[in-house]
PDB file of N, CA and C in Angstrom:
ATOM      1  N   UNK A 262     -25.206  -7.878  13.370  1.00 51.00           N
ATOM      2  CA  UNK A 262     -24.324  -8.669  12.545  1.00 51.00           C
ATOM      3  C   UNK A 262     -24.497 -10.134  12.926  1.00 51.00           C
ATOM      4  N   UNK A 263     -24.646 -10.904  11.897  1.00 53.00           N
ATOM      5  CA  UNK A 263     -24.510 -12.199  12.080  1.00 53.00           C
ATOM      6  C   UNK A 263     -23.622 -13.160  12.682  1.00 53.00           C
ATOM      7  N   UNK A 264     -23.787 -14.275  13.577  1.00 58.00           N
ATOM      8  CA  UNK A 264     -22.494 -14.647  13.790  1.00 58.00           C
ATOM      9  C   UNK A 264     -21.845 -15.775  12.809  1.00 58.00           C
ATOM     10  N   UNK A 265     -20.588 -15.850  12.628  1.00 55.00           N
ATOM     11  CA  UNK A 265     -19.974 -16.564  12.096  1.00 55.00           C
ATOM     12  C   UNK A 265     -20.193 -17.828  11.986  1.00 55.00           C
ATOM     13  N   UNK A 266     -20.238 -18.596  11.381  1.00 56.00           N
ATOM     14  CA  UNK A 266     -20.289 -20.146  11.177  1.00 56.00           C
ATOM     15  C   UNK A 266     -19.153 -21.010  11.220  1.00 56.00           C
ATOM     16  N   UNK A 267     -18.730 -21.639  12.440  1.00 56.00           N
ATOM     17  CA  UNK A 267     -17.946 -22.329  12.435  1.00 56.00           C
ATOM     18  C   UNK A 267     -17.722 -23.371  11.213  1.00 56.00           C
ATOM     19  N   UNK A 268     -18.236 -23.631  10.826  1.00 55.00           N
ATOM     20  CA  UNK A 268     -18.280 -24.533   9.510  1.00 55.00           C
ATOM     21  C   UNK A 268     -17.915 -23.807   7.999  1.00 55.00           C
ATOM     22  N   UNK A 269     -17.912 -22.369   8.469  1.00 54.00           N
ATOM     23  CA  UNK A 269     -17.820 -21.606   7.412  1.00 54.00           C
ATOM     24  C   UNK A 269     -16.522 -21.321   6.934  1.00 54.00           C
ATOM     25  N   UNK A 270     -15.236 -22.105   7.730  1.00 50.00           N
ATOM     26  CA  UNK A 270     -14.142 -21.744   8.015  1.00 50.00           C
ATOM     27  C   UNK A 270     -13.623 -20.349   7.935  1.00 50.00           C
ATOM     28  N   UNK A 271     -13.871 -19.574   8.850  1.00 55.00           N
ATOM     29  CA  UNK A 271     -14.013 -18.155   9.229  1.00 55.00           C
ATOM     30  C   UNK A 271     -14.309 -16.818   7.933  1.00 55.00           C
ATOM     31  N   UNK A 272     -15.317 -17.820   7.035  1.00 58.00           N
ATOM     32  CA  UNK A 272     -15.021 -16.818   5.951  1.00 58.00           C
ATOM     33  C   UNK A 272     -16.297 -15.778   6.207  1.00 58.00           C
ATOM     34  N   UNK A 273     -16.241 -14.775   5.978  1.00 56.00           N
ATOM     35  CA  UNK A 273     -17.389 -13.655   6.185  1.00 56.00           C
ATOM     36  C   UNK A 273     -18.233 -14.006   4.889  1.00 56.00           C
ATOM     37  N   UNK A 274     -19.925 -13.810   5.241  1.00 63.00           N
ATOM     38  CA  UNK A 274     -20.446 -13.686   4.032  1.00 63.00           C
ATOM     39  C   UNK A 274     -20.567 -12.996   3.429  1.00 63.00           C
ATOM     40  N   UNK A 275     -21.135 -12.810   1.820  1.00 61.00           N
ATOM     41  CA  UNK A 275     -20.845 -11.321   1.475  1.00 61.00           C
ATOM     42  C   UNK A 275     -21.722 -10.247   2.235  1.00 61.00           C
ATOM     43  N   UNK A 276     -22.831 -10.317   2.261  1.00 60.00           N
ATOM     44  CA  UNK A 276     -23.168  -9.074   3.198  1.00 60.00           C
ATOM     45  C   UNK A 276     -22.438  -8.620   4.337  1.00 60.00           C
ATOM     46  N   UNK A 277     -22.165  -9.333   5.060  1.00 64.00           N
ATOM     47  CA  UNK A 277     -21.656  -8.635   5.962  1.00 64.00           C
ATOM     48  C   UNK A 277     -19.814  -8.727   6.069  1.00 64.00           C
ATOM     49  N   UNK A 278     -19.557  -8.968   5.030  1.00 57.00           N
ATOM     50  CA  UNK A 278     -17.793  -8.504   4.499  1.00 57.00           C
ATOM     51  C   UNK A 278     -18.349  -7.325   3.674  1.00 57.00           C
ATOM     52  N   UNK A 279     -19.016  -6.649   2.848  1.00 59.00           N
ATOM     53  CA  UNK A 279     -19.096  -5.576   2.385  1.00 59.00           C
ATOM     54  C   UNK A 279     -19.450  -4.527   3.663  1.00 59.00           C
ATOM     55  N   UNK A 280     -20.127  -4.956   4.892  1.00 66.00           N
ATOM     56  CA  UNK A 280     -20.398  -3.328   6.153  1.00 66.00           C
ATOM     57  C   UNK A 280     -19.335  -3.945   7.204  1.00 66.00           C
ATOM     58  N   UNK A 281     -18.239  -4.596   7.084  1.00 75.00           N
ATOM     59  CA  UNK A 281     -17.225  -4.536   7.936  1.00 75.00           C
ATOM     60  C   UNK A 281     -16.041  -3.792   7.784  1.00 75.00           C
ATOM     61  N   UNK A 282     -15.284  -3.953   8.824  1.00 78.00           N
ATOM     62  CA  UNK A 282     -13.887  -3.282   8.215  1.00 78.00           C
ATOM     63  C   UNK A 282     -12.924  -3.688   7.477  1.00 78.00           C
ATOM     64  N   UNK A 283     -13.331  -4.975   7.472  1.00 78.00           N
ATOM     65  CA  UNK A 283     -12.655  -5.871   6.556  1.00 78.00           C
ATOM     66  C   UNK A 283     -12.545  -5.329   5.038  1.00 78.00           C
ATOM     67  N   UNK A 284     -13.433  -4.975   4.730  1.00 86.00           N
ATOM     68  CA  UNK A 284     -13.799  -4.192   3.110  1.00 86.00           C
ATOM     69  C   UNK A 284     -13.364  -2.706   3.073  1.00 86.00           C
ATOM     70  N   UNK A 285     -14.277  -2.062   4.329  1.00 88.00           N
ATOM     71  CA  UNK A 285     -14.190  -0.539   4.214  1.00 88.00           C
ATOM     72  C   UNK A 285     -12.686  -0.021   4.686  1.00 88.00           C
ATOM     73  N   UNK A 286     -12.083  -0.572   5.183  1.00 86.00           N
ATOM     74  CA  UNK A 286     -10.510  -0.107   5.622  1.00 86.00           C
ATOM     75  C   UNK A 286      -9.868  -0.132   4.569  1.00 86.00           C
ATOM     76  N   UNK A 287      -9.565  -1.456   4.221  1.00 87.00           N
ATOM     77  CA  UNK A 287      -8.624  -1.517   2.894  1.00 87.00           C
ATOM     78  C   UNK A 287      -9.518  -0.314   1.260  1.00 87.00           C
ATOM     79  N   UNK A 288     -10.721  -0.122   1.745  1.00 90.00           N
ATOM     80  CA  UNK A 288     -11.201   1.119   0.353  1.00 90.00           C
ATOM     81  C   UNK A 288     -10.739   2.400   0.698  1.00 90.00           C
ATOM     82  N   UNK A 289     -10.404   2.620   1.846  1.00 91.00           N
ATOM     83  CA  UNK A 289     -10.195   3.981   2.301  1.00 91.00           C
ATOM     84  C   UNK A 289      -8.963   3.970   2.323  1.00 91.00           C
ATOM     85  N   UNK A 290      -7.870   3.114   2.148  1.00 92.00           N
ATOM     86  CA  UNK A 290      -6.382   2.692   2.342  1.00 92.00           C
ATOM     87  C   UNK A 290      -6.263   3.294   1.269  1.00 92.00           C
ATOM     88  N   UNK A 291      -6.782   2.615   0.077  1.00 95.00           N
ATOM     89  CA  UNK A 291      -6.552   2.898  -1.227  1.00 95.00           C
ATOM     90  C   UNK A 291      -6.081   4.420  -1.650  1.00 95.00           C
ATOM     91  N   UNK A 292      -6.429   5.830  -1.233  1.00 95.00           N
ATOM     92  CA  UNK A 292      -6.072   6.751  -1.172  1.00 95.00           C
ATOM     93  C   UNK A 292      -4.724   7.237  -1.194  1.00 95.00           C
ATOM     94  N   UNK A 293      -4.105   5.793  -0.086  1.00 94.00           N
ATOM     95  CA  UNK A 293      -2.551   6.458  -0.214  1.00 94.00           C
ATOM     96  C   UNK A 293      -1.789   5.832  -1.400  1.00 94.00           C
ATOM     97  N   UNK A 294      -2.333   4.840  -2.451  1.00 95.00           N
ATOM     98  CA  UNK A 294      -1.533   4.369  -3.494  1.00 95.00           C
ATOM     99  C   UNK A 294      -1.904   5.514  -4.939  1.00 95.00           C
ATOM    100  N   UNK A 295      -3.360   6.074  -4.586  1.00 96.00           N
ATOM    101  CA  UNK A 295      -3.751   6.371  -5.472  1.00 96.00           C
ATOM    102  C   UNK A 295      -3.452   8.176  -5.718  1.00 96.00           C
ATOM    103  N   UNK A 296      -2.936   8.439  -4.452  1.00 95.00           N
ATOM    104  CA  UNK A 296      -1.920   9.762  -4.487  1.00 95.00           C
ATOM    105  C   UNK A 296      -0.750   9.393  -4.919  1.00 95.00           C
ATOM    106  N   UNK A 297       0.234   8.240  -4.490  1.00 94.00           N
ATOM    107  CA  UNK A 297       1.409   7.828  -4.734  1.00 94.00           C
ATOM    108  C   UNK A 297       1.685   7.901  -6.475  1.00 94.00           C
ATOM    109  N   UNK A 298       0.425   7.297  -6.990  1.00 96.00           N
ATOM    110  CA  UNK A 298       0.101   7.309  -8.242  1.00 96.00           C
ATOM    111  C   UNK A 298       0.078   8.855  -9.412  1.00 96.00           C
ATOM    112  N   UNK A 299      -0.450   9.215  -8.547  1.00 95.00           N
ATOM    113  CA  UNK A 299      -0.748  10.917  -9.368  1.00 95.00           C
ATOM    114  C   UNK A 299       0.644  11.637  -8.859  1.00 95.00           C
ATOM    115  N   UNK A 300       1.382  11.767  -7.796  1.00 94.00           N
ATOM    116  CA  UNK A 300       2.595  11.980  -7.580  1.00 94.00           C
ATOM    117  C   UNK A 300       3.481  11.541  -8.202  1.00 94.00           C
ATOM    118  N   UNK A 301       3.944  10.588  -8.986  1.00 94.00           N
ATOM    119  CA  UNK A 301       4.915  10.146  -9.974  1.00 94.00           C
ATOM    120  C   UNK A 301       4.719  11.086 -11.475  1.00 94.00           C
ATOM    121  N   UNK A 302       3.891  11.949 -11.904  1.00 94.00           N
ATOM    122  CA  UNK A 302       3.404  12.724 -12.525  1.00 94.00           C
ATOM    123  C   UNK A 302       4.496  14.412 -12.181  1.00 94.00           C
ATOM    124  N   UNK A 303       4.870  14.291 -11.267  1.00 95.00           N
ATOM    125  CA  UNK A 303       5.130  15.525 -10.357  1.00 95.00           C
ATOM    126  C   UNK A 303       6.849  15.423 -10.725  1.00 95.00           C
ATOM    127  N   UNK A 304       7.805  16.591 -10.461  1.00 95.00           N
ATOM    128  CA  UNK A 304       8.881  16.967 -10.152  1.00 95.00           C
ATOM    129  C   UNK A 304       9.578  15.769  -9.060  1.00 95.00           C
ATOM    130  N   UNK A 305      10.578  14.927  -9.705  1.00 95.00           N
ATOM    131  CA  UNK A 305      11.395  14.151  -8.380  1.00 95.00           C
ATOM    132  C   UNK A 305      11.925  14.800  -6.791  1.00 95.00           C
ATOM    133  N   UNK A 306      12.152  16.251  -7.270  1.00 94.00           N
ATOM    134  CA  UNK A 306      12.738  16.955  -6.461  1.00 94.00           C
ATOM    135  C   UNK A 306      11.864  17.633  -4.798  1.00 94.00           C
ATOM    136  N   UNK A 307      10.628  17.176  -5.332  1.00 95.00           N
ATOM    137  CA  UNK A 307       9.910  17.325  -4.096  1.00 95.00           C
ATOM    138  C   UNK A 307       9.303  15.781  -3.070  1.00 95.00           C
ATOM    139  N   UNK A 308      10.131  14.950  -3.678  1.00 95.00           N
ATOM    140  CA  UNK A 308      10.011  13.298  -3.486  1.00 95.00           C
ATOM    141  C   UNK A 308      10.703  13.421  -1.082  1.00 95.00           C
ATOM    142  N   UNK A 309       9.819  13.343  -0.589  1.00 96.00           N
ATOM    143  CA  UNK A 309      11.222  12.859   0.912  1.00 96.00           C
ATOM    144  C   UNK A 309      11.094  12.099   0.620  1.00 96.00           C
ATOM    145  N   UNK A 310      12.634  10.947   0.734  1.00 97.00           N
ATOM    146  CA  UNK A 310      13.089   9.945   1.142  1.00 97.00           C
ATOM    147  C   UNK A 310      12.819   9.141   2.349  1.00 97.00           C
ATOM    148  N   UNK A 311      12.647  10.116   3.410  1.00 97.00           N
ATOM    149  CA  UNK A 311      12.461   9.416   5.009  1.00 97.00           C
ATOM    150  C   UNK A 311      10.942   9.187   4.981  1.00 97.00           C
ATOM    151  N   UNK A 312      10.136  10.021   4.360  1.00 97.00           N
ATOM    152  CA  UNK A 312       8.413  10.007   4.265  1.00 97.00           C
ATOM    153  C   UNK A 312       8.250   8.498   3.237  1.00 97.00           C
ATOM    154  N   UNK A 313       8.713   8.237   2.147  1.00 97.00           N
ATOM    155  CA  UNK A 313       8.868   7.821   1.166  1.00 97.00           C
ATOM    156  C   UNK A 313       9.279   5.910   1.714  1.00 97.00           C
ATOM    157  N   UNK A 314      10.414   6.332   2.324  1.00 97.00           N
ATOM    158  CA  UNK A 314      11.071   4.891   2.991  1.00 97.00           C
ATOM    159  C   UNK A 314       9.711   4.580   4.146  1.00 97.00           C
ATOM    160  N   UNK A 315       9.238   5.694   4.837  1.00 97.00           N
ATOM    161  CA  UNK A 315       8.580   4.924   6.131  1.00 97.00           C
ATOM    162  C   UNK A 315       7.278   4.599   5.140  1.00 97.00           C
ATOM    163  N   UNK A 316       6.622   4.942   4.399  1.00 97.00           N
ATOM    164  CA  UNK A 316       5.382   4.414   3.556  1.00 97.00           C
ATOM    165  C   UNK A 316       5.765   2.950   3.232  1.00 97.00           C
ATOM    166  N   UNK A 317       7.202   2.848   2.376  1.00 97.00           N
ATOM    167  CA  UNK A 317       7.344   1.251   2.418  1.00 97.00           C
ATOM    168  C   UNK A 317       7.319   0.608   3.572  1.00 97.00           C
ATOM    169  N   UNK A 318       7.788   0.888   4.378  1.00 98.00           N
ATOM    170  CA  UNK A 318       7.563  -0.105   6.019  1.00 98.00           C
ATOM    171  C   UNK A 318       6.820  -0.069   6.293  1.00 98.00           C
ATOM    172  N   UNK A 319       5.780   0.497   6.012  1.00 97.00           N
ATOM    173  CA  UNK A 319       4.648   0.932   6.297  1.00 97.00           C
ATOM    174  C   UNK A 319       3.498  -0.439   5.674  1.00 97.00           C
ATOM    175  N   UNK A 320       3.681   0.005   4.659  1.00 97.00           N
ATOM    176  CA  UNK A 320       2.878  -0.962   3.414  1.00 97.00           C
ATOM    177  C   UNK A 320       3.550  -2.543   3.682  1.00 97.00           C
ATOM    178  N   UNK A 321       4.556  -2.776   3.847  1.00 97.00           N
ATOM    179  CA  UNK A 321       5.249  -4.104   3.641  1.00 97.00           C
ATOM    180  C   UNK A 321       4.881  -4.947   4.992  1.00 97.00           C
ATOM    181  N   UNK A 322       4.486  -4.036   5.935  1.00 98.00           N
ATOM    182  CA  UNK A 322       4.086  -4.862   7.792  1.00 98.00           C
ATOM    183  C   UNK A 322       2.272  -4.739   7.183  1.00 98.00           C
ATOM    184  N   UNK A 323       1.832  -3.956   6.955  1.00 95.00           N
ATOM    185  CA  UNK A 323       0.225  -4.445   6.570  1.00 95.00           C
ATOM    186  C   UNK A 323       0.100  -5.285   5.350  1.00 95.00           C
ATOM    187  N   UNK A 324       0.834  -5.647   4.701  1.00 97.00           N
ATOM    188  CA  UNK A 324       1.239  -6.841   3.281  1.00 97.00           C
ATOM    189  C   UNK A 324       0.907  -7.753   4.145  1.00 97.00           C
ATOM    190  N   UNK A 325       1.983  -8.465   5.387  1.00 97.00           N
ATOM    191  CA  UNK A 325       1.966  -9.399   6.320  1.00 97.00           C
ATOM    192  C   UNK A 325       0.585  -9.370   6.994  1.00 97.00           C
ATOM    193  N   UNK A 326       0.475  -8.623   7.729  1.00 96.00           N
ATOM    194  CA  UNK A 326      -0.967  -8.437   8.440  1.00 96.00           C
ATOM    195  C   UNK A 326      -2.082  -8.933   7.538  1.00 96.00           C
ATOM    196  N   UNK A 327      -1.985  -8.337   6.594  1.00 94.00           N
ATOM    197  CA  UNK A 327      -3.113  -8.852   5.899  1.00 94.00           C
ATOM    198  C   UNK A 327      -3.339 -10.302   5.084  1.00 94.00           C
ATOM    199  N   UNK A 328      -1.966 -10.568   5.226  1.00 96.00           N
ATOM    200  CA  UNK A 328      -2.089 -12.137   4.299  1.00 96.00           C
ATOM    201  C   UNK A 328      -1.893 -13.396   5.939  1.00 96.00           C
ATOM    202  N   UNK A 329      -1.815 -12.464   7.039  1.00 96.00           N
ATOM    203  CA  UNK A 329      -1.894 -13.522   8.296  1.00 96.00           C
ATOM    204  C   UNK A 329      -3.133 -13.495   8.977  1.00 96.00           C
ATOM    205  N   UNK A 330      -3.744 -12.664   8.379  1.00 92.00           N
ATOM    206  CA  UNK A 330      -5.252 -12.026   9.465  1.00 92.00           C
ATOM    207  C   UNK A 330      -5.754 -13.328   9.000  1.00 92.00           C
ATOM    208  N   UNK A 331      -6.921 -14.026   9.780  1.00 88.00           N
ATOM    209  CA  UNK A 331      -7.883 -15.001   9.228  1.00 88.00           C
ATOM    210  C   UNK A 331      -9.362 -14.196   9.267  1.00 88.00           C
ATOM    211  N   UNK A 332     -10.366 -14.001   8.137  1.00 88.00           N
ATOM    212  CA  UNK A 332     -10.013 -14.443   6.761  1.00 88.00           C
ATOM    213  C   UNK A 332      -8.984 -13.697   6.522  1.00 88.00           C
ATOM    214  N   UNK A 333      -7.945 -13.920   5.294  1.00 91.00           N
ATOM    215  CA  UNK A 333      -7.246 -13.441   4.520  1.00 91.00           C
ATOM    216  C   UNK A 333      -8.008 -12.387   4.106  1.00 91.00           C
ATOM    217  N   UNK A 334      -7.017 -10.730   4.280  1.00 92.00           N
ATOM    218  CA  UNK A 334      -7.813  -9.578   3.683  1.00 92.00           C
ATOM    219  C   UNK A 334      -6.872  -9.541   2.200  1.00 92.00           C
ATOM    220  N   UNK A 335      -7.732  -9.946   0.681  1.00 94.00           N
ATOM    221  CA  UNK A 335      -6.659  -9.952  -0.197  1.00 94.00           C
ATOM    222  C   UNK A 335      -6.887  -8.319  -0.595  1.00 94.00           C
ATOM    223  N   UNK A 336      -8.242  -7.394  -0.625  1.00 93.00           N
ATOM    224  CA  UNK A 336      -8.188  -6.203  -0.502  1.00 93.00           C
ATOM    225  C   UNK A 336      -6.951  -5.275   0.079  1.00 93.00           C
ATOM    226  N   UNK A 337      -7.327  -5.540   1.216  1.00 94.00           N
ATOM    227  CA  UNK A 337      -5.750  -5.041   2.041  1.00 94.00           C
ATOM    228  C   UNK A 337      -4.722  -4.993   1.445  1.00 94.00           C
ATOM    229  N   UNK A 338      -4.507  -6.354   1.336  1.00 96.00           N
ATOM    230  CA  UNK A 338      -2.981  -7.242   0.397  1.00 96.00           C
ATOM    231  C   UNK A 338      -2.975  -5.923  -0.483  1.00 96.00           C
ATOM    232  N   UNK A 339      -3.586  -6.327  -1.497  1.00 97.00           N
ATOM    233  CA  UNK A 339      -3.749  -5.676  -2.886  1.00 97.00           C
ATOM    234  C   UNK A 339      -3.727  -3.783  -3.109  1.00 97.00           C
ATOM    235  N   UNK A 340      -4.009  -2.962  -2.056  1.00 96.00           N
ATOM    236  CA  UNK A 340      -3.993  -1.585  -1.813  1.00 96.00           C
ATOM    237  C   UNK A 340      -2.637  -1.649  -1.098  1.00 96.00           C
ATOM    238  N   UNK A 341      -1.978  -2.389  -0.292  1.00 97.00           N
ATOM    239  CA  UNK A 341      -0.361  -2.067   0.281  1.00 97.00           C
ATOM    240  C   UNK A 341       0.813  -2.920  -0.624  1.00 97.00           C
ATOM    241  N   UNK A 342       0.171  -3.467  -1.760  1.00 98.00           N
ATOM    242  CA  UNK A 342       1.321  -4.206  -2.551  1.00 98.00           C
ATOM    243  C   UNK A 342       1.251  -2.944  -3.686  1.00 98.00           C
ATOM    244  N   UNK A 343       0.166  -2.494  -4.207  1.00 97.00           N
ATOM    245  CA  UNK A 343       0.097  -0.898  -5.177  1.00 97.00           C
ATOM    246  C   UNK A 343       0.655  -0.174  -4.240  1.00 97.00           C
ATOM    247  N   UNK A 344       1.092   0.231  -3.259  1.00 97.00           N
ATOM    248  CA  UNK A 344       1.473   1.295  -2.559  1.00 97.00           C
ATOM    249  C   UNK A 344       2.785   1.010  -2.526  1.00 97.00           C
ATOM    250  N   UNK A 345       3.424  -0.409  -2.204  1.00 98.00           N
ATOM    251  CA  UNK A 345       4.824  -0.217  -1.976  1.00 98.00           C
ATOM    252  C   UNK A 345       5.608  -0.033  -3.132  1.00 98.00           C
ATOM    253  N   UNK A 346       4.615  -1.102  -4.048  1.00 98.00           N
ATOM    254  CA  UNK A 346       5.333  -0.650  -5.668  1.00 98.00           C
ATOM    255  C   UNK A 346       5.826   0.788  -6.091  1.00 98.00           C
ATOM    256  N   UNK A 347       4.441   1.715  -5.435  1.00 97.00           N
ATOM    257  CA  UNK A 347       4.217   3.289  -6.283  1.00 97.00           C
ATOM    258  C   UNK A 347       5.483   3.999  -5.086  1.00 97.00           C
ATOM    259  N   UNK A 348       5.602   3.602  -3.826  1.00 97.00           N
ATOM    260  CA  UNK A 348       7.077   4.088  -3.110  1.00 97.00           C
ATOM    261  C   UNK A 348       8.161   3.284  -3.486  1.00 97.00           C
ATOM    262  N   UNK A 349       8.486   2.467  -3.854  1.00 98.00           N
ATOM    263  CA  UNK A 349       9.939   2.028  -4.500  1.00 98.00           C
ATOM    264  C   UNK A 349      10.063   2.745  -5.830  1.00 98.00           C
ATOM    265  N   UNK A 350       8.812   3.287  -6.547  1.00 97.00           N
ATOM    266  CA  UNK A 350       9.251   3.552  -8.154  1.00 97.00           C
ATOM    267  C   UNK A 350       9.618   5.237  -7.272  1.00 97.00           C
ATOM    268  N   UNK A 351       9.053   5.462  -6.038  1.00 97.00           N
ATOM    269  CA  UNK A 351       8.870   7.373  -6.007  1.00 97.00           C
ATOM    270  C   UNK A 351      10.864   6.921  -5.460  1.00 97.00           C
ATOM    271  N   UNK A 352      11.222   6.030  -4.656  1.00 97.00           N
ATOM    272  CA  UNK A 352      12.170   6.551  -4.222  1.00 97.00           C
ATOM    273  C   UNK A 352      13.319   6.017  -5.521  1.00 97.00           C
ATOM    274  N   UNK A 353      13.031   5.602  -6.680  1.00 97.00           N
ATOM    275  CA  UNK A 353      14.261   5.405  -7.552  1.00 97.00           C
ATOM    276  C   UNK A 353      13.941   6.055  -8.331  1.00 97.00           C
ATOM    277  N   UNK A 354      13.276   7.161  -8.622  1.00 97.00           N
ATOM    278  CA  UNK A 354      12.915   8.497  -9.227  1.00 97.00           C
ATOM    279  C   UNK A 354      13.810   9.887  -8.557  1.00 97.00           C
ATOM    280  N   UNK A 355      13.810   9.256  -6.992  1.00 97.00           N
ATOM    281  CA  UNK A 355      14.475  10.763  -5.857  1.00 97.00           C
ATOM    282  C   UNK A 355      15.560  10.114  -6.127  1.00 97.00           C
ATOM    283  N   UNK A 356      16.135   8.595  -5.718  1.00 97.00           N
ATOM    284  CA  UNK A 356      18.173   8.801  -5.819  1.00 97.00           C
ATOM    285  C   UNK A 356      18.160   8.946  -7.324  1.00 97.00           C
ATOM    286  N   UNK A 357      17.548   8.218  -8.724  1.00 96.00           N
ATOM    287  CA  UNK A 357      18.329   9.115 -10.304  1.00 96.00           C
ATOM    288  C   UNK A 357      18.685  10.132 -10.008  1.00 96.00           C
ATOM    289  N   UNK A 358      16.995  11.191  -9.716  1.00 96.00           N
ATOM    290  CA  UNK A 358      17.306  12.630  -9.858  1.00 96.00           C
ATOM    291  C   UNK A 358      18.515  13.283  -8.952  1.00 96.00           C
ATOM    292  N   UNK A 359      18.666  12.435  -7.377  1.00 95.00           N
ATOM    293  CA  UNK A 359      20.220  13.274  -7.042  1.00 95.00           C
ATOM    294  C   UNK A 359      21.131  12.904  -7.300  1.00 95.00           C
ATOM    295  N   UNK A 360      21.354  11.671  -8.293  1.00 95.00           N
ATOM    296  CA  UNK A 360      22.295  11.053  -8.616  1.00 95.00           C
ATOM    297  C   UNK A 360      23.229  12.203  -9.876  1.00 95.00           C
ATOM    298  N   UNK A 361      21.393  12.261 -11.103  1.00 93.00           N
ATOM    299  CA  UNK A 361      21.963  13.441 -12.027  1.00 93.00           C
ATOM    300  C   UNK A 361      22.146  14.489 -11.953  1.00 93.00           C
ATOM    301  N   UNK A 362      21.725  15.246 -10.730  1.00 91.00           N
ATOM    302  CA  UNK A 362      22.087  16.314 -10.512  1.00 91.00           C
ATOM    303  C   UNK A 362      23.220  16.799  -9.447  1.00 91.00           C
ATOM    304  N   UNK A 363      23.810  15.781  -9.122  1.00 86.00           N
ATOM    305  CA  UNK A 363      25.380  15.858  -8.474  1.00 86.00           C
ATOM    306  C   UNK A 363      26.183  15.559  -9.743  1.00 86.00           C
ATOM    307  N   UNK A 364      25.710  14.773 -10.927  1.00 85.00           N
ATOM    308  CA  UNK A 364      26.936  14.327 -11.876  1.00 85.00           C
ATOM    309  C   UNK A 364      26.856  15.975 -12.692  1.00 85.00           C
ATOM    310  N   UNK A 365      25.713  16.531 -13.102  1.00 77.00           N
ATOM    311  CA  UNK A 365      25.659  17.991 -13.478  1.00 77.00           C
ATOM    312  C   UNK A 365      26.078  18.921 -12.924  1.00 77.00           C
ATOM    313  N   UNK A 366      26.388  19.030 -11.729  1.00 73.00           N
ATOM    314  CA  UNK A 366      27.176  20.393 -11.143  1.00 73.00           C
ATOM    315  C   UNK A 366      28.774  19.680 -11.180  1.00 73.00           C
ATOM    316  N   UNK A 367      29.317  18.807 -10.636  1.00 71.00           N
ATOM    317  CA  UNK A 367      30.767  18.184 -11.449  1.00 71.00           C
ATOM    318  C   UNK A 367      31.190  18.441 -12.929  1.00 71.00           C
ATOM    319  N   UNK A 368      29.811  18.400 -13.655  1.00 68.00           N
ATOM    320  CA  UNK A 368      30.714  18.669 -14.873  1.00 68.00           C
ATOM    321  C   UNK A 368      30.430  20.261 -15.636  1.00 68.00           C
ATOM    322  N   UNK A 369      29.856  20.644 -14.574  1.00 59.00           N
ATOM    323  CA  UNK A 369      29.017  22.231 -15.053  1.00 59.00           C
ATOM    324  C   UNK A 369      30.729  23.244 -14.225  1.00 59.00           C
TER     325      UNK A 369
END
């Protein structure tokens, strides 16, 4: 691997930002938005909340990480900002559904 160019202000070139981890982490990240994704497709009722909440904390501390790392990983960014989105829509899908199904046994 090449070394960096101080003059380059720490930016990777493209060759070697495409065989770092800089690239290949955040492609393999992508997996967990892109289940999150096909899971909104699915029954609310099999949604955890505690799995669900720690994915957002999850996603929202590598949001930071990645917009403080130098270079800026906007990859990164961009696979944990789709992820926290696709867990805030999974967890206001789980409280509706127990919301309507406590107001349905009250009036059942």
């Amino acid at each position: 691997m090449k070394k960096i160019n101080p003059n380059s202000n720490l930016r990777l070139e493209k060759n070697e930002k495409e065989q770092s981890t800089h690239f290949w982490g955040p492609v393999a990240n992508w997996g967990i938005p892109i289940a999150a994704m096909a899971d909104m497709k699915k029954s609310p009722e099999i949604i955890s909340p505690k799995m669900t909440g720690a994915l957002c904390i999850y996603s929202a501390l590598f949001m930071r990480f990645a917009w403080m790392v130098q270079p800026r990983n906007h990859l990164l960014f961009a696979c944990h900002f789709a992820n926290e989105t696709c867990q805030i829509v999974q967890l206001g899908r789980y409280y509706t559904y127990k919301k309507q199904s406590k107001t349905e046994v009250v009036h059942a």
